[in-house]
Coordinates of C-alpha atoms in Angstrom, one line a residue:
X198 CA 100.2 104.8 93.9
X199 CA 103.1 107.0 94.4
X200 CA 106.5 105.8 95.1
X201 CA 107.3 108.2 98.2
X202 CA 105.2 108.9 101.2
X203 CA 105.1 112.1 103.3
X204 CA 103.4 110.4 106.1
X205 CA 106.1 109.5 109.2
X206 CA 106.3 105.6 109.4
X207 CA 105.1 104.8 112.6
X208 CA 107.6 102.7 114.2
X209 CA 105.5 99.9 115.9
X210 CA 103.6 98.2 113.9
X211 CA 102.0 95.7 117.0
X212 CA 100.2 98.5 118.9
X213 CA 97.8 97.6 115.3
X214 CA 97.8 93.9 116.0
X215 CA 98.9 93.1 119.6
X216 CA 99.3 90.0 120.6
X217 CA 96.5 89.7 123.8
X218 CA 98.2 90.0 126.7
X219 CA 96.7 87.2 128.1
X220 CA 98.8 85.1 125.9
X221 CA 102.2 86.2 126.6
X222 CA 103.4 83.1 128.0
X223 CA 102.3 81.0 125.7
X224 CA 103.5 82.8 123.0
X225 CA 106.8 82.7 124.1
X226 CA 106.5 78.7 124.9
X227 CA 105.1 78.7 121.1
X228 CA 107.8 81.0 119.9
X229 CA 110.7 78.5 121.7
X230 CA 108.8 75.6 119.3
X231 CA 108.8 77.8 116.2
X232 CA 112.2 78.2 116.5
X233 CA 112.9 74.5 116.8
X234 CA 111.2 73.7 114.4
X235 CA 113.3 76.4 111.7
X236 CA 116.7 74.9 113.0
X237 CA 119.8 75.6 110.3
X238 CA 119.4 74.6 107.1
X239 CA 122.8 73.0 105.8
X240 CA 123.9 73.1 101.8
X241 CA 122.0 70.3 100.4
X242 CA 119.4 70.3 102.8
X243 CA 115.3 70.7 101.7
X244 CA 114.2 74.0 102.4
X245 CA 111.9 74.3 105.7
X246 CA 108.0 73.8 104.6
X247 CA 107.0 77.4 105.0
X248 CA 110.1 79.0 102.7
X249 CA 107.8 79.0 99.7
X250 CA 104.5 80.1 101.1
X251 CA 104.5 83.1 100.0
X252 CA 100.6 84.3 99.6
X253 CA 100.2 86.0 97.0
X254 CA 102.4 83.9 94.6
X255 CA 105.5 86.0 93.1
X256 CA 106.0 85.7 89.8
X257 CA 109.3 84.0 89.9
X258 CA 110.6 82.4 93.0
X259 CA 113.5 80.2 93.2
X260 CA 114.7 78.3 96.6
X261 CA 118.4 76.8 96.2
X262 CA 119.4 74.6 98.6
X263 CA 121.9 76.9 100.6
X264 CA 122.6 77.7 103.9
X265 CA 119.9 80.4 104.9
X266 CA 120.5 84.1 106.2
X267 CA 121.1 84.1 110.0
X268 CA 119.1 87.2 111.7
X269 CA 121.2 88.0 115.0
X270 CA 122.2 90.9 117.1
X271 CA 125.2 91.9 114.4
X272 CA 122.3 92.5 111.7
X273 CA 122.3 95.7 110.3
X274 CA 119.7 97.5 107.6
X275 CA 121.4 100.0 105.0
X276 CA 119.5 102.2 102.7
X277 CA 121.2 104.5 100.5
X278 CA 122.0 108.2 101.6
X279 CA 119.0 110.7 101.6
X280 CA 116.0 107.8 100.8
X281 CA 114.2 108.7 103.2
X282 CA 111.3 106.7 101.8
X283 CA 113.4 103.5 102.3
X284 CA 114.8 104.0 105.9
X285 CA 110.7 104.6 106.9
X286 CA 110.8 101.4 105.5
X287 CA 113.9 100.0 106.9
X288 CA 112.7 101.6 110.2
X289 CA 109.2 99.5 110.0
X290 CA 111.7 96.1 109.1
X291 CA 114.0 96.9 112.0
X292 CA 110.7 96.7 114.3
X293 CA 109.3 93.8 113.3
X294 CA 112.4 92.1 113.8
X295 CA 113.0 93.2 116.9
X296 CA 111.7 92.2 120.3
X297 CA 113.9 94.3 122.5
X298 CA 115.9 97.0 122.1
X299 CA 119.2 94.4 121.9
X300 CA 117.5 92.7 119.1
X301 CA 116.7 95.7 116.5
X302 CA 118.8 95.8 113.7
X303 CA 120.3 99.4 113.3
X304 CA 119.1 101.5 109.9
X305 CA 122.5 102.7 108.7
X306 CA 123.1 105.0 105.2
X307 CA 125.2 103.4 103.3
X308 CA 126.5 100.3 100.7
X309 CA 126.3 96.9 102.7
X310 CA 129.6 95.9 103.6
X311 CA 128.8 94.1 106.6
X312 CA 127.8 90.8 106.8
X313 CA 124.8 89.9 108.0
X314 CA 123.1 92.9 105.8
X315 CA 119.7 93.7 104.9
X316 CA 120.2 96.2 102.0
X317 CA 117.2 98.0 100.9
X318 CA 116.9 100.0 97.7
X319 CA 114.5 101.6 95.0
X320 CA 115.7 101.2 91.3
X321 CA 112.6 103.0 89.4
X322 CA 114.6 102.6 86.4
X323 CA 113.9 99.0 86.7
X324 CA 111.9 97.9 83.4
X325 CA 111.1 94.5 84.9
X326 CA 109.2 95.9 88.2
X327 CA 107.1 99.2 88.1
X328 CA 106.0 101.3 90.7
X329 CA 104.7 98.4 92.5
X330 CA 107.2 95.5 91.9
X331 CA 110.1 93.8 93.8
X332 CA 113.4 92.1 93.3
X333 CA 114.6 89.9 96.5
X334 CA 117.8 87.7 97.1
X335 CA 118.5 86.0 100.6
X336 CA 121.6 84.4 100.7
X337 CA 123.6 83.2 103.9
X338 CA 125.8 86.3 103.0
X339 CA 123.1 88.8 103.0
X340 CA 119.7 90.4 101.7
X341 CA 119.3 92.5 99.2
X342 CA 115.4 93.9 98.6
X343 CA 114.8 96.2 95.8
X344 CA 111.7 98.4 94.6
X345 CA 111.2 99.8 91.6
X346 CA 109.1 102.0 93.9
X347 CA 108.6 102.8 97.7
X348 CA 106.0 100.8 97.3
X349 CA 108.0 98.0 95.8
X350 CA 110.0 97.8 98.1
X351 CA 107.4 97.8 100.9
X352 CA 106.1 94.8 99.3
X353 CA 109.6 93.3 98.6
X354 CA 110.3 93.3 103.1
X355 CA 106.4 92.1 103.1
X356 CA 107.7 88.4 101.3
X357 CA 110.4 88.6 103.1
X358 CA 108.8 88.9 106.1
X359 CA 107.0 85.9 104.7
X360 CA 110.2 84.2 104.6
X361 CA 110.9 84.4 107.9
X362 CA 109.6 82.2 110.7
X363 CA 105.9 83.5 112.2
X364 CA 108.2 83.6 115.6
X365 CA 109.1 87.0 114.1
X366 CA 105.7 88.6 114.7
X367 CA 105.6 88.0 118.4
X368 CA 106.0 91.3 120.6
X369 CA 107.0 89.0 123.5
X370 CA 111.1 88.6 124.0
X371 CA 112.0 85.5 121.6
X372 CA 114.6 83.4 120.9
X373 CA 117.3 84.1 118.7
X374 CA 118.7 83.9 116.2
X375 CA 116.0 83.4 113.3
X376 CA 116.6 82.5 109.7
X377 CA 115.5 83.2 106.5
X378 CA 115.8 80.4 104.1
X379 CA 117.5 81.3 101.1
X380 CA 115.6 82.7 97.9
X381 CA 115.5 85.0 94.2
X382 CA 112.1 86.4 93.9
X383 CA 111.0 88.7 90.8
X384 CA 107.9 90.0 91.2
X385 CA 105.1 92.5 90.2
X386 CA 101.3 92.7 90.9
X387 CA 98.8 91.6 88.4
X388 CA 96.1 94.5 89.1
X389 CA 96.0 98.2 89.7
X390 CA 93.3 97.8 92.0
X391 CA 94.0 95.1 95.5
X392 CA 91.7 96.1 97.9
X393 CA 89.0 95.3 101.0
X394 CA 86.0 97.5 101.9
X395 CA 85.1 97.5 105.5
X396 CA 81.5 98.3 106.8
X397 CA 81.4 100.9 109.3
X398 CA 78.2 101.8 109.5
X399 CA 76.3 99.3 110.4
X400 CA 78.9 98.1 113.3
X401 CA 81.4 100.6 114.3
X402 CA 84.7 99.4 114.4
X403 CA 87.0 102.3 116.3
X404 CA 90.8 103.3 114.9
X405 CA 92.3 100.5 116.5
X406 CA 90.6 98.3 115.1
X407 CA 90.9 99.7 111.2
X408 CA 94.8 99.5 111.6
X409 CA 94.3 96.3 112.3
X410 CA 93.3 95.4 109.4
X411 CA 95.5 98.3 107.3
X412 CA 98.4 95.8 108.9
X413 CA 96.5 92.6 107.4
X414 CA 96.1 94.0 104.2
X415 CA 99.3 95.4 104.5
X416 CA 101.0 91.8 104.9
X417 CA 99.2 90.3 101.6
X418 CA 100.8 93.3 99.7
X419 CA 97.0 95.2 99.3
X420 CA 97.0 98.5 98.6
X421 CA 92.9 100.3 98.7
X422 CA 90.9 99.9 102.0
X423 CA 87.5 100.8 101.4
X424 CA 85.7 102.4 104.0
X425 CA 82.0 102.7 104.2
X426 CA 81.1 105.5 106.7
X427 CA 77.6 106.0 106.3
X428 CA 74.3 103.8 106.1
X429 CA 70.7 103.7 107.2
X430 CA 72.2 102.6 110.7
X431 CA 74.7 104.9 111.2
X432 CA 76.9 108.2 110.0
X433 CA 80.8 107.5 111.3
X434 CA 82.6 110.9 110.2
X435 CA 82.8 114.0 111.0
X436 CA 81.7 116.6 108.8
X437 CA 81.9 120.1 110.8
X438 CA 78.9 122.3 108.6
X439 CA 76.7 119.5 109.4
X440 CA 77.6 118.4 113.2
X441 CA 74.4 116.6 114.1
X442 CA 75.6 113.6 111.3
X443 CA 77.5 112.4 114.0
X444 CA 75.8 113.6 117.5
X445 CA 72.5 111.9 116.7
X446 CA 72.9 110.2 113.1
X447 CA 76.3 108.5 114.6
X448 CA 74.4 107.1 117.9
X449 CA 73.6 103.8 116.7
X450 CA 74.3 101.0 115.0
X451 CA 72.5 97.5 113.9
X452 CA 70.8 95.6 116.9
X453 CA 70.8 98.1 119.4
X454 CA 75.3 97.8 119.3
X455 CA 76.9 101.2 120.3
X456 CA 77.5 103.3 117.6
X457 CA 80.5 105.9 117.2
X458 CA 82.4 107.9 114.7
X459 CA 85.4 109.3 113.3
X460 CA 86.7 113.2 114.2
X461 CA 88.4 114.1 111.3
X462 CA 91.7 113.9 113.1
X463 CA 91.0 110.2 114.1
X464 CA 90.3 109.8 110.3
X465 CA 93.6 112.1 109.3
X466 CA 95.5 109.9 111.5
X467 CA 94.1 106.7 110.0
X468 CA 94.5 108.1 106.2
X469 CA 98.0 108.8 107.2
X470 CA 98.8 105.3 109.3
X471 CA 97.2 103.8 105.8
X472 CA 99.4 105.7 103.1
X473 CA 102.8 104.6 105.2
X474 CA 102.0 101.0 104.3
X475 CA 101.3 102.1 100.7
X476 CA 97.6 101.8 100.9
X477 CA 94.9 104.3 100.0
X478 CA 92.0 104.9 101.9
X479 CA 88.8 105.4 100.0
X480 CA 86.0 107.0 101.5
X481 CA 81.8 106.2 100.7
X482 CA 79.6 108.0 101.6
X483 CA 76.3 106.2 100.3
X484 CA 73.6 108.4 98.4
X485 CA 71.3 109.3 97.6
X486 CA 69.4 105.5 99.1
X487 CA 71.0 104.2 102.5
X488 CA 70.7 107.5 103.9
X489 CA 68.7 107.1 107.2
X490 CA 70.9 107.8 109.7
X491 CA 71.6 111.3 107.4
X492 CA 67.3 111.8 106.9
X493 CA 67.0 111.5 110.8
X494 CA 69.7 114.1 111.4
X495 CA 68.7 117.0 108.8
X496 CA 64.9 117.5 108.6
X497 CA 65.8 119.4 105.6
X498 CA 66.9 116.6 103.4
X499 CA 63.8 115.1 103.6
X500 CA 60.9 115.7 100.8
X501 CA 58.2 116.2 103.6
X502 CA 60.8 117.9 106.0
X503 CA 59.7 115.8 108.5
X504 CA 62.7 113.4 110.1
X505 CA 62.6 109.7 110.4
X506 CA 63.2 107.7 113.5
X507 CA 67.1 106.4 113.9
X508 CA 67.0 103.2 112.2
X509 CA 68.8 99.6 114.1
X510 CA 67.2 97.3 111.5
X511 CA 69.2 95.6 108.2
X512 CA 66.4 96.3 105.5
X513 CA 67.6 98.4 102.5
X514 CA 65.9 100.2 100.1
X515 CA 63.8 102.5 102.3
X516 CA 65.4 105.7 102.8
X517 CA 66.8 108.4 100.1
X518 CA 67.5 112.1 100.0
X519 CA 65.4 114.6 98.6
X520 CA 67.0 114.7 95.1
X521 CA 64.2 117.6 93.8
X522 CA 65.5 120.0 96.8
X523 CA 68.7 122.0 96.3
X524 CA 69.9 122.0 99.9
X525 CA 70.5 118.2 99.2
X526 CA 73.3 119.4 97.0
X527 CA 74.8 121.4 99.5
X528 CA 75.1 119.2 101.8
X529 CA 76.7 116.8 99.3
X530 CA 79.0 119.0 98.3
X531 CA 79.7 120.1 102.0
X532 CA 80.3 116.6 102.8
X533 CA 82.7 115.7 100.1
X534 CA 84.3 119.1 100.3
X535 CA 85.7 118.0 103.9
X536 CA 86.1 114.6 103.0
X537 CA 88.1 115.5 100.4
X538 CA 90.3 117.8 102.5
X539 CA 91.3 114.7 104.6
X540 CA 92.3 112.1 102.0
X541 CA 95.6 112.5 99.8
X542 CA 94.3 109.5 96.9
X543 CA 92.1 110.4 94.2
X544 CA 88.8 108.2 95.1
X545 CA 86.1 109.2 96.4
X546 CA 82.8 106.4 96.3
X547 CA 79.2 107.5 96.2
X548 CA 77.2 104.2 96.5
X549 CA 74.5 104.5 94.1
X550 CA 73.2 101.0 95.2
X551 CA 69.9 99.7 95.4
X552 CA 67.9 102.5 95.4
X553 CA 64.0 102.1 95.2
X554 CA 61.9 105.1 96.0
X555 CA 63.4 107.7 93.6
X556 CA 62.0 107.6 89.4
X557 CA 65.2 105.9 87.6
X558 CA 65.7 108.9 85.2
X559 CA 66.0 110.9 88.5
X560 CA 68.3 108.8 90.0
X561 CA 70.3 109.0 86.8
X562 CA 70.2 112.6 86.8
X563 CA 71.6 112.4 90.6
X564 CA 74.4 110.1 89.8
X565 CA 75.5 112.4 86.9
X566 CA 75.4 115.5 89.1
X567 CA 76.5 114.1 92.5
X568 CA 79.6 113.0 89.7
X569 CA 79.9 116.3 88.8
X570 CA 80.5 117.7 92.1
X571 CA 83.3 114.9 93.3
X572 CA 84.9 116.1 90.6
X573 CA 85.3 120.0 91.6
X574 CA 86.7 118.7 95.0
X575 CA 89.6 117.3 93.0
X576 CA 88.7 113.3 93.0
X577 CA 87.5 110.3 90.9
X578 CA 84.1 109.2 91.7
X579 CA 83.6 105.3 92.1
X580 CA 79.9 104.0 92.3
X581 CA 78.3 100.5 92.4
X582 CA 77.2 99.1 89.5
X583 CA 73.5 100.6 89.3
X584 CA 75.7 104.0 88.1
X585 CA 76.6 102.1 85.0
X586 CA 73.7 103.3 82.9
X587 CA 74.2 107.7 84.1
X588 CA 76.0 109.7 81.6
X589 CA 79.7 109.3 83.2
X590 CA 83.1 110.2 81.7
X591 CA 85.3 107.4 81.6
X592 CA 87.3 109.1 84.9
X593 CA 84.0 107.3 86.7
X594 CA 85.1 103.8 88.4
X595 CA 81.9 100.9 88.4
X596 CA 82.2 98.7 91.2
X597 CA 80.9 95.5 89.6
X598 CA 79.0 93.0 93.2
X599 CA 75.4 91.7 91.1
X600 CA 74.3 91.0 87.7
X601 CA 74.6 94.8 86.4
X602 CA 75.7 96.8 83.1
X603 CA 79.0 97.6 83.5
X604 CA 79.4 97.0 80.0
X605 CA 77.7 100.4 79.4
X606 CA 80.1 102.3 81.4
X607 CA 83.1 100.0 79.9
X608 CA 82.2 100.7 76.3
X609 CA 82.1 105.2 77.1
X610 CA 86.2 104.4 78.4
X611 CA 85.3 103.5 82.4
X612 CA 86.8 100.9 84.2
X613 CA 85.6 98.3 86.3
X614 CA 86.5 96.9 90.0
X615 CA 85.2 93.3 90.5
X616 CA 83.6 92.4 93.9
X617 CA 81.4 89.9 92.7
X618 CA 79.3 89.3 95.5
X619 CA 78.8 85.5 94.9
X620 CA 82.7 84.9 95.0
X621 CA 84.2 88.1 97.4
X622 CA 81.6 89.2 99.9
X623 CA 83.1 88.0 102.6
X624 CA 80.2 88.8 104.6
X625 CA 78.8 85.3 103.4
X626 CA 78.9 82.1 105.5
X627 CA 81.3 79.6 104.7
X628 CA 79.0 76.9 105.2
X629 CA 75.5 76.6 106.7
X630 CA 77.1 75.9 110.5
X631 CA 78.6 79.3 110.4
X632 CA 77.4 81.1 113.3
X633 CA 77.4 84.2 111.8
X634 CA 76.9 85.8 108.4
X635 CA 74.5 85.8 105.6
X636 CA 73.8 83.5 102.6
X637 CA 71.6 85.4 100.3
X638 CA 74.6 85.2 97.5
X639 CA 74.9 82.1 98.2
X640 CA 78.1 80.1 100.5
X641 CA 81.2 80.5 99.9
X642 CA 83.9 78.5 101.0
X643 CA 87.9 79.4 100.8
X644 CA 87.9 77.6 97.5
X645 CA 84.9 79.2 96.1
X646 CA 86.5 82.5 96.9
X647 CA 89.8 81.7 95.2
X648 CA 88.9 79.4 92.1
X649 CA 87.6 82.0 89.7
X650 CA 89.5 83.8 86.8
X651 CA 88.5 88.3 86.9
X652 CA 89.6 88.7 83.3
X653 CA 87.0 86.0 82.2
X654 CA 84.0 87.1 85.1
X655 CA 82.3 89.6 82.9
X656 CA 81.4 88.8 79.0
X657 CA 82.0 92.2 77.3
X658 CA 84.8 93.4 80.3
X659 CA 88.3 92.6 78.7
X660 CA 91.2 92.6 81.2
X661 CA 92.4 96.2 80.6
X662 CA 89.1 97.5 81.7
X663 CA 89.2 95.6 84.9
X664 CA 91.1 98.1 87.5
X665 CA 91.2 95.1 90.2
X666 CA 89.6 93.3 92.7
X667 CA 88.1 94.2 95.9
X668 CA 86.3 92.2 98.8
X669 CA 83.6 93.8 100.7
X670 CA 82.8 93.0 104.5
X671 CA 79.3 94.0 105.0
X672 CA 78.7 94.1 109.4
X673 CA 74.5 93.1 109.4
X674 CA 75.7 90.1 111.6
X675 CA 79.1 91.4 112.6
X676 CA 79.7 93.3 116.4
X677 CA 83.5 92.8 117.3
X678 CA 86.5 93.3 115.6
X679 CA 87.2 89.5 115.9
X680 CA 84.0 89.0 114.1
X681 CA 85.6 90.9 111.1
X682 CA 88.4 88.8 111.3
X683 CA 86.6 85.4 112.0
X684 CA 84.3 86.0 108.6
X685 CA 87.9 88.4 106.8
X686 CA 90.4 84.8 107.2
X687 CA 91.6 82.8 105.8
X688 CA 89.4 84.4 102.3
X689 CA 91.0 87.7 102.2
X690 CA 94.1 85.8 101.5
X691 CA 92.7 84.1 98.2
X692 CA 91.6 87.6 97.2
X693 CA 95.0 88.8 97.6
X694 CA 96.1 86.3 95.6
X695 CA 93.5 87.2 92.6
X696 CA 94.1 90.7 92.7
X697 CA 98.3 90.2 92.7
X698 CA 99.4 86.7 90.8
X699 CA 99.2 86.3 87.2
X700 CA 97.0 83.4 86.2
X701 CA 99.6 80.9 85.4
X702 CA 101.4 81.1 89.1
X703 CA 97.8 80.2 90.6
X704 CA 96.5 76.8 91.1
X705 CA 93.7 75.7 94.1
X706 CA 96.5 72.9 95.3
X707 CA 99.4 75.0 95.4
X708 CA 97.4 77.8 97.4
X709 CA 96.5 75.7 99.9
X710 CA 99.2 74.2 100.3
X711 CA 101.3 77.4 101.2
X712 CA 97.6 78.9 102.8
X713 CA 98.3 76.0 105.3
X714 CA 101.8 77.6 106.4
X715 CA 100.4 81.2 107.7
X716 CA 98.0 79.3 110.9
X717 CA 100.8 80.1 113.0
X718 CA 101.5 83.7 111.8
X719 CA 97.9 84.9 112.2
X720 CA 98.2 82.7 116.1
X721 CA 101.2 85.1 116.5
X722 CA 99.4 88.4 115.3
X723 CA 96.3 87.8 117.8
X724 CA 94.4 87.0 114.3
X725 CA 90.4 85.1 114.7
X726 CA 90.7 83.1 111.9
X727 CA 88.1 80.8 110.8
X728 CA 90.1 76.8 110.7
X729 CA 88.7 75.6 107.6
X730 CA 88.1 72.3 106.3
X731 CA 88.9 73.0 103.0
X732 CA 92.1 73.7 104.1
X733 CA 93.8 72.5 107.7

């Protein structure tokens, strides 16, 4: 991902998560306790319990036994003159810390002579970081966070953020002053690839709700949210040469739930909201099977020419697009075209799964030249594993979920993203008492979705051919955003931790032990979380 954004970084980050407004009071009771509870920490004195809960696990963390950083109304923020990549940053720091207009630190230009300094900076020339890594040093005498790229340093205010008590993620007026224990993190991500796909389709979850989870993923240093817009039950963007996608194919949604879409300035503004938290929004449009909502709009991309009924059901398999009629192509390519047009990264996802009613040297055929046509709009096609066995160039990305072969598109130069759906769907129950969800890949506890090594998942996938890890929440069962979150927490966590921590900084114990510690931060964001046994 690129070090710089040209997107404006929006300056409050709570209008994404909000804390209900039912709550304010207690919040602020909760907030007085937090606070408490974080009192000074002297020399010699244990660091509080939530200093090294960082999720995911930094490389290298150390926590002497110092007198912490004191956050009060002389803070300031420096970044140095004309980085306008780290004031956005600084700017989205100085907002989080903040809950009144006394309490925002000021963003100043400049070397941090004050005390009581948050100095921000971006050191690309930094061999020990990358693009993506971090340095970060909290003494009582100051903070210093730097990237070796915007998004480094993103990342590097995201632990410290961690650092600091979850009174800080309260919009309500809070005590101060808060403290940040004192700490030297070096740090770097494991994995290319850290990302979530969110279904769409088959419940329609509006903007508001999508930054709410750009800000989750955002917190847990994740940088690809996958978004898939269109299914048998319903078509969620808006793609102008072919309105009646939305106006009739957009109407509905599993079980009878409203349905809804995207205009493409709804899905600028979400692209943009994404890329000033250094993550990239990848679009799917799923072909040429899960296409019903598509078939019922456009007579025309039907063999028969004859439209199906709108479709509320969660049966797959059932619907695909004409692949033996030209005008099927043209529509693709109109879709992708003005798809394309809205999305700065280079990912663009075609689905390709479980597909039944088309001849499988067809379907290969479709893959290659659906392919063929995501490339002339400028982008990388990504497709589930059934894609594996078309004639791809190794530019082609295989999203690994079932027993597949991967290992065909791995040995032509491809590379792989793991979503393995017996370990990361997070659309699975965690146990049989959940009340919503499916088991057909089996339960899967917090545990289950942590304890598993990516570079060892796949015999004949070596690590350099894995691009990451990604966890998909599928919406059968799913009809509010706090449904998302209920089935999303506390798992996305532990696949944050996969996707970022080298294997020797992750143990079961030690995660939830610090997994424990971030209860009160999702209380403070307005979170759903699941309580799990495994863990609290």
């Amino acid at each position: 991902m690129s070090s710089s954004t040209d997107f404006p970084m929006h300056t409050n980050q709570h209008d994404a998560m909000p804390c209900r407004a039912a709550r304010r009071a207690a919040c602020l009771l909760v907030t007085t306790a937090l606070a408490a509870a974080c009192g000074p920490l002297r020399p010699g004195a244990p660091a509080p319990r939530h200093a090294a809960a960082i999720i995911p696990a930094p490389l290298s963390i150390a926590l002497p036994r110092e007198a912490p950083f004191v956050l009060d109304s002389l803070t300031v923020i420096t970044v140095e003159p004309g980085d306008s990549t780290a004031r956005r940053i600084g700017e989205w720091l100085a907002d989080l810390i903040g809950s009144t207009r006394e309490s925002t630190p000021r963003v100043l230009e400049g070397p941090a002579v004050a005390a009581r300094a948050i100095a921000l900076r971006i050191r690309p020339d930094d061999p020990r970081l990358g693009p993506e890594g971090y340095e970060l040093t909290v003494a009582a005498s100051g903070v210093s966070v730097t990237g070796g790229g915007g998004a480094g340093l993103f990342y590097g205010v995201q632990a410290l953020r961690q650092l600091m008590p979850p009174a800080v993620e309260f919009t309500a007026r809070r005590p101060a002053p808060l403290e940040i224990p004192a700490a030297h993190i070096v740090d770097r991500p494991r994995f290319e690839w850290r990302g979530m796909m969110l279904d769409v389709a088959r419940h329609f979850l509006p903007p508001r709700d999508v930054k709410r989870f750009i800000d989750l993923l955002a917190l847990y240093r994740m940088n690809r949210l996958h978004l898939h817009l269109s299914d048998d039950q319903g078509w969620r963007i808006e793609i102008r040469s072919w309105p009646n996608l939305t106006a009739y194919g957009g109407s509905t949604a599993v079980g009878g739930h409203p349905g809804g879409f995207y205009t493409q300035e709804e899905f600028a503004d979400l692209v943009a909201y994404a890329h000033a938290r250094f993550i990239t929004i990848v679009p799917e449009i799923d072909m040429p099977g899960h296409t019903n909502a598509a078939l019922a709009s456009y007579p025309e991309l039907n063999c028969d020419g004859v439209a199906p009924p709108l479709y509320e059901g969660i049966r797959v398999g059932f619907s695909a697009l004409c692949v033996d009629n030209e005008v099927t192509y043209q529509f693709i390519d109109d879709v992708v075209r003005e798809i394309s047009a809205l999305i700065p990264g280079e990912y663009f996802h075609i689905g390709g799964d479980e597909v039944e009613r088309i001849p499988h040297e067809r379907y290969l055929e479709f893959i290659e030249r659906a392919e063929r046509i995501v490339v002339s709009h400028g982008k990388r096609m990504i497709g589930w594993g059934e894609v594996a066995p078309a004639n791809l160039p190794p530019s082609a990305i295989v999203q690994h979920w079932r027993p597949d072969s991967v290992q065909l598109a791995v040995a032509r130069g491809s590379r792989v993203i793991l979503s393995p759906s017996s370990r990361v769907y997070l659309d699975m129950k965690y146990d049989a008492s959940t009340p919503i969800g499916l088991s057909w890949a089996g339960l899967i506890d917090v545990r289950h979705a942590y304890d598993w090594e990516p570079a060892a998942w796949l015999e004949g996938v070596p690590e350099r051919a894995i691009l990451g890890v990604e966890a998909p929440l599928w919406a059968e069962t799913l009809g509010t955003v706090h449904d998302f979150e209920y089935m999303a927490l506390p798992r996305l966590a532990a696949v944050a931790e996969l996707g970022w921590s080298a294997p020797e900084r992750r143990s079961w114990g030690d995660f939830r032990r610090r997994l424990r510690e971030h209860w009160p931060r999702w209380q403070a964001l307005g979170l759903n979380a699941y309580r799990s046994p495994d863990v609290w």
